[in-house]
mmCIF file of C-alpha atoms in Angstrom:
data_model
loop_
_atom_site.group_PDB
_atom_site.id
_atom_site.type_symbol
_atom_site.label_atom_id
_atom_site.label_comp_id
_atom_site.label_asym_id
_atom_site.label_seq_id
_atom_site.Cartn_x
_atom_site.Cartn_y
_atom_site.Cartn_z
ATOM 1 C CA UNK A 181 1.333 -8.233 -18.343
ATOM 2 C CA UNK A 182 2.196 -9.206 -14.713
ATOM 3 C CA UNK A 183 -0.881 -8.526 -12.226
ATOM 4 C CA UNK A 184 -2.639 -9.528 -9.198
ATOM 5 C CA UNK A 185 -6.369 -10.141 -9.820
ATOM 6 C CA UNK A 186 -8.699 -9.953 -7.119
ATOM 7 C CA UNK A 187 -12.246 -12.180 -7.467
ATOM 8 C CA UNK A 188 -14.928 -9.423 -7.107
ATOM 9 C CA UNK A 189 -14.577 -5.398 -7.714
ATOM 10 C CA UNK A 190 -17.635 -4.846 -5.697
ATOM 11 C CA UNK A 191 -19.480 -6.782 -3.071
ATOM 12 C CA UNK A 192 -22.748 -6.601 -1.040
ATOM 13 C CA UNK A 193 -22.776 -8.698 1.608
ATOM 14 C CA UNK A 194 -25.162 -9.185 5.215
ATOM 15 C CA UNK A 195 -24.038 -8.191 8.776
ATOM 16 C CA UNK A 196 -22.928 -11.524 10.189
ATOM 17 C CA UNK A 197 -22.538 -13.526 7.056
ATOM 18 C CA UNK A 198 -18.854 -14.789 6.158
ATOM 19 C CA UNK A 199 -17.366 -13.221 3.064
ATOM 20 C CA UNK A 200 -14.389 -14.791 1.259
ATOM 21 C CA UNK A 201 -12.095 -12.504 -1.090
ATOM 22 C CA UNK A 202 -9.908 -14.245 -3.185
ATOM 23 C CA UNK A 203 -6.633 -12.550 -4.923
ATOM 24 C CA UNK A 204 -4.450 -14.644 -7.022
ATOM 25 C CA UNK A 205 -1.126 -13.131 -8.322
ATOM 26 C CA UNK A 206 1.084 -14.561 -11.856
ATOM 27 C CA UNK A 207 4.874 -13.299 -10.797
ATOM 28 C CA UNK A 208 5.809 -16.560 -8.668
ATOM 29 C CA UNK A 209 5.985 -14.316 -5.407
ATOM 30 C CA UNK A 210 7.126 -15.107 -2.249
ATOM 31 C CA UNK A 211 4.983 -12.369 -0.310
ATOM 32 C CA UNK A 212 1.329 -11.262 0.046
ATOM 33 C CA UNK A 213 -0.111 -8.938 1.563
ATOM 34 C CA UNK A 214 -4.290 -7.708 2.213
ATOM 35 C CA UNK A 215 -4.439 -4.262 3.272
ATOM 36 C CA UNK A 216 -8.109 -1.809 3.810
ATOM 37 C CA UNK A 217 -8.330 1.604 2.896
ATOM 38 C CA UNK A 218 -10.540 3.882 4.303
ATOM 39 C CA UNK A 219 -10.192 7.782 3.868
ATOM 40 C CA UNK A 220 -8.073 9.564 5.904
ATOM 41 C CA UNK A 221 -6.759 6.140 7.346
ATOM 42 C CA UNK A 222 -4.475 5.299 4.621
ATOM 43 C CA UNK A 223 -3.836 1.690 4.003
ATOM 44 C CA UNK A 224 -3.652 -1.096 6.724
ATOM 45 C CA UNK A 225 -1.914 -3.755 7.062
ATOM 46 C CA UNK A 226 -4.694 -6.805 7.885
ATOM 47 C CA UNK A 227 -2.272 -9.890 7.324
ATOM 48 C CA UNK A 228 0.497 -10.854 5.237
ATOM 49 C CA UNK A 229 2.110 -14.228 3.973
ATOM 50 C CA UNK A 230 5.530 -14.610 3.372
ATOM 51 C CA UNK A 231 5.171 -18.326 2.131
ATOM 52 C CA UNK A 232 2.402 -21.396 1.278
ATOM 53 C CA UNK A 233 0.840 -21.525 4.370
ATOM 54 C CA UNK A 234 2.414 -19.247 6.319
ATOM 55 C CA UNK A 235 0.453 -16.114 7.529
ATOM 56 C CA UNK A 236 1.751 -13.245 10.472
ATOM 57 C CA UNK A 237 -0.449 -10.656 11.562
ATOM 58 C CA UNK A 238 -0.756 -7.046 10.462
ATOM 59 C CA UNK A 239 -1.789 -4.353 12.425
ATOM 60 C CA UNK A 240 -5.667 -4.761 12.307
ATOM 61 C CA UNK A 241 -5.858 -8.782 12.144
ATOM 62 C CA UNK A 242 -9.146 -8.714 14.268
ATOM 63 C CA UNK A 243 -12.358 -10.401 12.563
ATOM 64 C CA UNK A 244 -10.685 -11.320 9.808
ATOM 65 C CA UNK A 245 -8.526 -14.378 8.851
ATOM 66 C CA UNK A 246 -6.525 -15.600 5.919
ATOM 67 C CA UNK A 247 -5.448 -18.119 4.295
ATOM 68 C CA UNK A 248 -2.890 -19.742 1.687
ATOM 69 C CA UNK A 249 -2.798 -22.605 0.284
ATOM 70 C CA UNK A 250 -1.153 -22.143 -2.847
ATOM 71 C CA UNK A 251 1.679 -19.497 -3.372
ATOM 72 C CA UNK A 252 -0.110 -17.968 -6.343
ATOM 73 C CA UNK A 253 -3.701 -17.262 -3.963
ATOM 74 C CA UNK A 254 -3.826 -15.628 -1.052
ATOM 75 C CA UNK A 255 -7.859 -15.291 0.633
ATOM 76 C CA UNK A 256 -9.041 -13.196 3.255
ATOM 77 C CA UNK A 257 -11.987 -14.280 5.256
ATOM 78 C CA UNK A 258 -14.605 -12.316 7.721
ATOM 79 C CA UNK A 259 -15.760 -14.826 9.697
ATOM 80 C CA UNK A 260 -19.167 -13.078 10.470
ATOM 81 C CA UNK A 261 -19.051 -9.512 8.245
ATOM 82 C CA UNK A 262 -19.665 -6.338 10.238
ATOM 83 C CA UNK A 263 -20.780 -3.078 8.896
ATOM 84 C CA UNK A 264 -17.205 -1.746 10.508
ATOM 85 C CA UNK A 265 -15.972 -3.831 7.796
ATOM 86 C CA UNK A 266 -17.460 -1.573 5.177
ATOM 87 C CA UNK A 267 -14.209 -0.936 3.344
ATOM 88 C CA UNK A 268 -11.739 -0.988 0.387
ATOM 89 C CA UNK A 269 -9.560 -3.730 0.379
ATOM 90 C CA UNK A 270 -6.445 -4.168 -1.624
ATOM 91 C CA UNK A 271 -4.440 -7.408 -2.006
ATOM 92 C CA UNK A 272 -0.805 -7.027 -3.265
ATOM 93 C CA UNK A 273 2.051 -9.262 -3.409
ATOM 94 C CA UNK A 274 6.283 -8.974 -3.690
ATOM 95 C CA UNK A 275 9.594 -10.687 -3.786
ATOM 96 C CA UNK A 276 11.275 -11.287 -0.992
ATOM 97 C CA UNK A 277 14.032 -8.697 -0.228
ATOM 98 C CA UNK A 278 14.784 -5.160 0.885
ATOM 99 C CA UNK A 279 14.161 -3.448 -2.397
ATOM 100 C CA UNK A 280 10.819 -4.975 -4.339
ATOM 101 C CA UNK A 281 8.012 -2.640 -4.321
ATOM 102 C CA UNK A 282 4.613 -3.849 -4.097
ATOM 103 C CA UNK A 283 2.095 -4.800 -6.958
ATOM 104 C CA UNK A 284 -1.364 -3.932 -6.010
ATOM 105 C CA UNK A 285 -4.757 -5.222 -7.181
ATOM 106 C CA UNK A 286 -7.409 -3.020 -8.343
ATOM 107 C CA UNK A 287 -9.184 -3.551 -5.145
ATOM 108 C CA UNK A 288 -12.687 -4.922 -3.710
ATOM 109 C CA UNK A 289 -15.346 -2.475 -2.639
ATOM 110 C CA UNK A 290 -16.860 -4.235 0.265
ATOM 111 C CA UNK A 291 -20.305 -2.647 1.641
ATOM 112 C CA UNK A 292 -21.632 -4.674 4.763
ATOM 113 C CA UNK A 293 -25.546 -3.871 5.225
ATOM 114 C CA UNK B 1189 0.856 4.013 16.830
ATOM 115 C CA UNK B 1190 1.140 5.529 13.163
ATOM 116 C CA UNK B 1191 4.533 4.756 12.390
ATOM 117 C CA UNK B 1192 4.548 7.463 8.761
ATOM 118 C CA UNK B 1193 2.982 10.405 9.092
ATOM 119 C CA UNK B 1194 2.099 12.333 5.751
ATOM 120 C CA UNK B 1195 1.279 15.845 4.680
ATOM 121 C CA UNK B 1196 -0.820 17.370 3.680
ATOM 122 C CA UNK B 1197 -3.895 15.289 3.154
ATOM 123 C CA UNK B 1198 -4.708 17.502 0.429
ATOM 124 C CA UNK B 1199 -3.265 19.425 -2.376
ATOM 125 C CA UNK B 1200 -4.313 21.847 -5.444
ATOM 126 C CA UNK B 1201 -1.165 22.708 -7.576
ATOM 127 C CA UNK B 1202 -1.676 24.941 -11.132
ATOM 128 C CA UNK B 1203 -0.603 22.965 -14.025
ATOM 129 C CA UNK B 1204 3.250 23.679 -14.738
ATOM 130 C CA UNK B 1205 3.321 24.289 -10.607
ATOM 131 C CA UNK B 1206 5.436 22.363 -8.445
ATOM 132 C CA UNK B 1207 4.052 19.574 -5.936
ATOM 133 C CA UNK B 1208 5.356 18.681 -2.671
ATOM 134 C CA UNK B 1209 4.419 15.912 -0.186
ATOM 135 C CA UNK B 1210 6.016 15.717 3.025
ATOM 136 C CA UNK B 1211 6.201 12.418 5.585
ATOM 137 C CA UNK B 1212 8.222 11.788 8.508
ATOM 138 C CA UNK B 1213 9.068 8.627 10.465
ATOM 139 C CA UNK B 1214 9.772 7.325 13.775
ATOM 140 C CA UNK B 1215 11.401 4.023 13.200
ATOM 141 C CA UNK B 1216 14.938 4.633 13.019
ATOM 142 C CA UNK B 1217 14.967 0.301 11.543
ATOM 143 C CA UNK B 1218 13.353 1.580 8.111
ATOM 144 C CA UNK B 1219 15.945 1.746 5.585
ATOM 145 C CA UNK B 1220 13.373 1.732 2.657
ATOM 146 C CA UNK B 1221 11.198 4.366 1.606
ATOM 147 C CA UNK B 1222 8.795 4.008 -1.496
ATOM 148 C CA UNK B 1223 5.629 6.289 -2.918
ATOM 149 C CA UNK B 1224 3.214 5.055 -4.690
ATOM 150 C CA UNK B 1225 0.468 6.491 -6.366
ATOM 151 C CA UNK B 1226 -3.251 5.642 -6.911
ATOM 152 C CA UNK B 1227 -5.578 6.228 -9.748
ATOM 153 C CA UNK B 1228 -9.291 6.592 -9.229
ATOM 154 C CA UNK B 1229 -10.670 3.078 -9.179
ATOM 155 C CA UNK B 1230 -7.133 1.474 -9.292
ATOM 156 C CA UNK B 1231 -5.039 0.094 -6.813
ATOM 157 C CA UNK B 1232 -1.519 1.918 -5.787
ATOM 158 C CA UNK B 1233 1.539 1.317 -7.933
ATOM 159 C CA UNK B 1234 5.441 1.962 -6.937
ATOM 160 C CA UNK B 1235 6.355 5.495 -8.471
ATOM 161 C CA UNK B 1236 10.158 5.963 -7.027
ATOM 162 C CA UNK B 1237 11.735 4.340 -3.865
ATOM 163 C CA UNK B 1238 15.156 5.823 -2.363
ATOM 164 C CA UNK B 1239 17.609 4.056 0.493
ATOM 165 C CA UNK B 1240 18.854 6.106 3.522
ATOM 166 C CA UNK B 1241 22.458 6.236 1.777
ATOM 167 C CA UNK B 1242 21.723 9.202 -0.959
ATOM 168 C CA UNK B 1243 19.987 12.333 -0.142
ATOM 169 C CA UNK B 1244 18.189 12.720 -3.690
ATOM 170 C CA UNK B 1245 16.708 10.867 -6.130
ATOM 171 C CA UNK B 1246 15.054 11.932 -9.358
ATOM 172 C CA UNK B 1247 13.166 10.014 -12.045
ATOM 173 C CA UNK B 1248 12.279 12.189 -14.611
ATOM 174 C CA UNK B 1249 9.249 14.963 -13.061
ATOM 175 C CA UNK B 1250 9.734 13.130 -10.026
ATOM 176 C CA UNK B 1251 12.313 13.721 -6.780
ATOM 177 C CA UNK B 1252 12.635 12.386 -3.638
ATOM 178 C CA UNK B 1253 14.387 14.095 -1.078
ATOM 179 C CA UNK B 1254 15.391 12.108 1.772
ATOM 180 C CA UNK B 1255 17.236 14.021 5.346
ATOM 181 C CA UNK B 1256 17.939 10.901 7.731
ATOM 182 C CA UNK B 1257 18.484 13.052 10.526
ATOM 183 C CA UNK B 1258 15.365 14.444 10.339
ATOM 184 C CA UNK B 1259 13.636 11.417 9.666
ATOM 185 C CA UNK B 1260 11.892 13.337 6.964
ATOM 186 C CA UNK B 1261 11.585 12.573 3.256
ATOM 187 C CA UNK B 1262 9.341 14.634 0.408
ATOM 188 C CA UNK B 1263 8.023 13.836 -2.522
ATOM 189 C CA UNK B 1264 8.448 16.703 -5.581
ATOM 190 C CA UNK B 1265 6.269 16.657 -8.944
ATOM 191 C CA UNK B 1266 8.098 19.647 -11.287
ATOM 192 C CA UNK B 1267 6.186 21.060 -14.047
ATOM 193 C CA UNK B 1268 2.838 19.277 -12.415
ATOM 194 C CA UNK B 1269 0.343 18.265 -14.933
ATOM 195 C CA UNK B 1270 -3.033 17.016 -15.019
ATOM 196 C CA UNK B 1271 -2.089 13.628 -15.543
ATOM 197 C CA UNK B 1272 -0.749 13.841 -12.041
ATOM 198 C CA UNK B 1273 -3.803 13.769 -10.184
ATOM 199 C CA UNK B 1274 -3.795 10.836 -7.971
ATOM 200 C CA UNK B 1275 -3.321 10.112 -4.769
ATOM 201 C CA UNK B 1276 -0.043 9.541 -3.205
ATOM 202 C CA UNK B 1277 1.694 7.246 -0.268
ATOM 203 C CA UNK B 1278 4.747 7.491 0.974
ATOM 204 C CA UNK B 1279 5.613 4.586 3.046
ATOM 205 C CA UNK B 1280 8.719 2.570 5.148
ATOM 206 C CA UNK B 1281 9.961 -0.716 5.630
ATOM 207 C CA UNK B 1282 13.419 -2.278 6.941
ATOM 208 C CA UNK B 1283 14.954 -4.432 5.155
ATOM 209 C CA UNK B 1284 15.025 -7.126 7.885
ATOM 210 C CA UNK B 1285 12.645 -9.837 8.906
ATOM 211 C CA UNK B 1286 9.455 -9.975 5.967
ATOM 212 C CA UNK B 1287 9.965 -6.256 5.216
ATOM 213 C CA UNK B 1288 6.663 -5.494 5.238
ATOM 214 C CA UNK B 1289 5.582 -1.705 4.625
ATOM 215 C CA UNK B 1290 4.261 1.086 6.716
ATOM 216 C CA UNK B 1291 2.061 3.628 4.477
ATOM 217 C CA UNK B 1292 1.267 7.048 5.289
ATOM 218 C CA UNK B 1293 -2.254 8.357 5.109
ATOM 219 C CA UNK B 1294 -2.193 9.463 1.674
ATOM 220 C CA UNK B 1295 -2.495 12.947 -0.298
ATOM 221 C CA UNK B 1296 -5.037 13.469 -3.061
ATOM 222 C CA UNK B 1297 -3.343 15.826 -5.160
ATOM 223 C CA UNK B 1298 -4.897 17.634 -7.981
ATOM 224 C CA UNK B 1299 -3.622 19.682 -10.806
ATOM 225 C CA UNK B 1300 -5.748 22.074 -12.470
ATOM 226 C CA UNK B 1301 -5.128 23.510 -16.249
#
């Protein structure tokens, strides 16, 4: 069964410490993508990768970074975790081209204290 | 700038009912228009996608119904069951550049017996 697996499904982590999520996927993709949901906000865009260390911003690239070093893994990084940052965040990846859907993780809960 | 807007954010069909989600764009370069749906505790996963070029598209319970001059497109659930309680994104993308995709905010729908 194809997936994308992210590290941790929950995570408690210190205002101001820096928090790595990993997500690896198995279906050789070209793309990747981290999004956050929050409630009523939908999902965001953070940054996405559309090769081995290549990374564009998404729409809400600011206090986090990412990177990719392998096409399977794609990590997000807060460099110093805010409680703003309090959030679900999903990981997903695709094929390149106009008509591949995404495959999601099951998500990390992220609570900043 | 929210790019899809989706509604409503909330939704309470009777089982056998019918369910309807409606988003609109503003990007007249999205040629690409996916839902997905999300499970409690899960993350979202591609339920039917339609092109700009047909008007309709069904997949067994489920219909999209896409009016480009509008720039409106719907989501229908017929004979809505339980099962079907989720929560639901539309979303957009073009098919040029990294074709990354724009979600809506979401609609938790739920379908009582």
């Amino acid at each position: 069964d194809v997936k994308v697996t992210q590290s941790s499904r929950y995570l408690v982590k210190r205002t101001g410490e820096k928090v790595f999520l990993e997500c690896v996927q198995d279906m050789d993709h070209e793309n990747m993508f981290w999004y956050r949901q929050d409630p009523g906000l939908g999902l965001r865009l953070i940054y996405f990768s559309y090769d081995v260390k290549m990374k564009e911003k998404g729409d809400i690239p600011e206090g986090y970074s990412v990177s990719r070093e392998k096409k399977e893994r794609f990590s997000l990084i807060l460099e110093s975790a805010s409680t703003n940052q309090t959030s679900m965040y999903l990981c997903a990846s695709s094929f390149r081209g106009p008509d591949y859907g995404y495959t999601f993780g099951s998500g990390t809960r992220l609570t900043v204290v | 700038q929210q790019q899809v807007k989706q509604s409503p954010q909330s939704l309470i069909v009777q089982k056998g009912g019918i369910s309807i989600i409606n988003c609109a764009y503003e990007n007249t370069a999205f040629d690409y228009f996916p839902w997905y749906q999300q499970f409690p505790g899960k993350g979202p996963a591609l339920l039917i996608a339609i092109r700009p070029d047909v008007s309709e598209k069904k997949e067994g319970r489920f219909t999209i119904s896409f009016n480009k001059s509008a720039k409106q497109f719907s989501l229908h659930i017929m004979d809505s069951q339980p099962g079907d309680s989720a929560t639901y994104f539309c979303a957009a993308s073009g098919t040029f550049g990294y074709q990354k995709v724009t979600f809506g905010t979401g609609t938790k729908l739920q379908v009582i017996p």
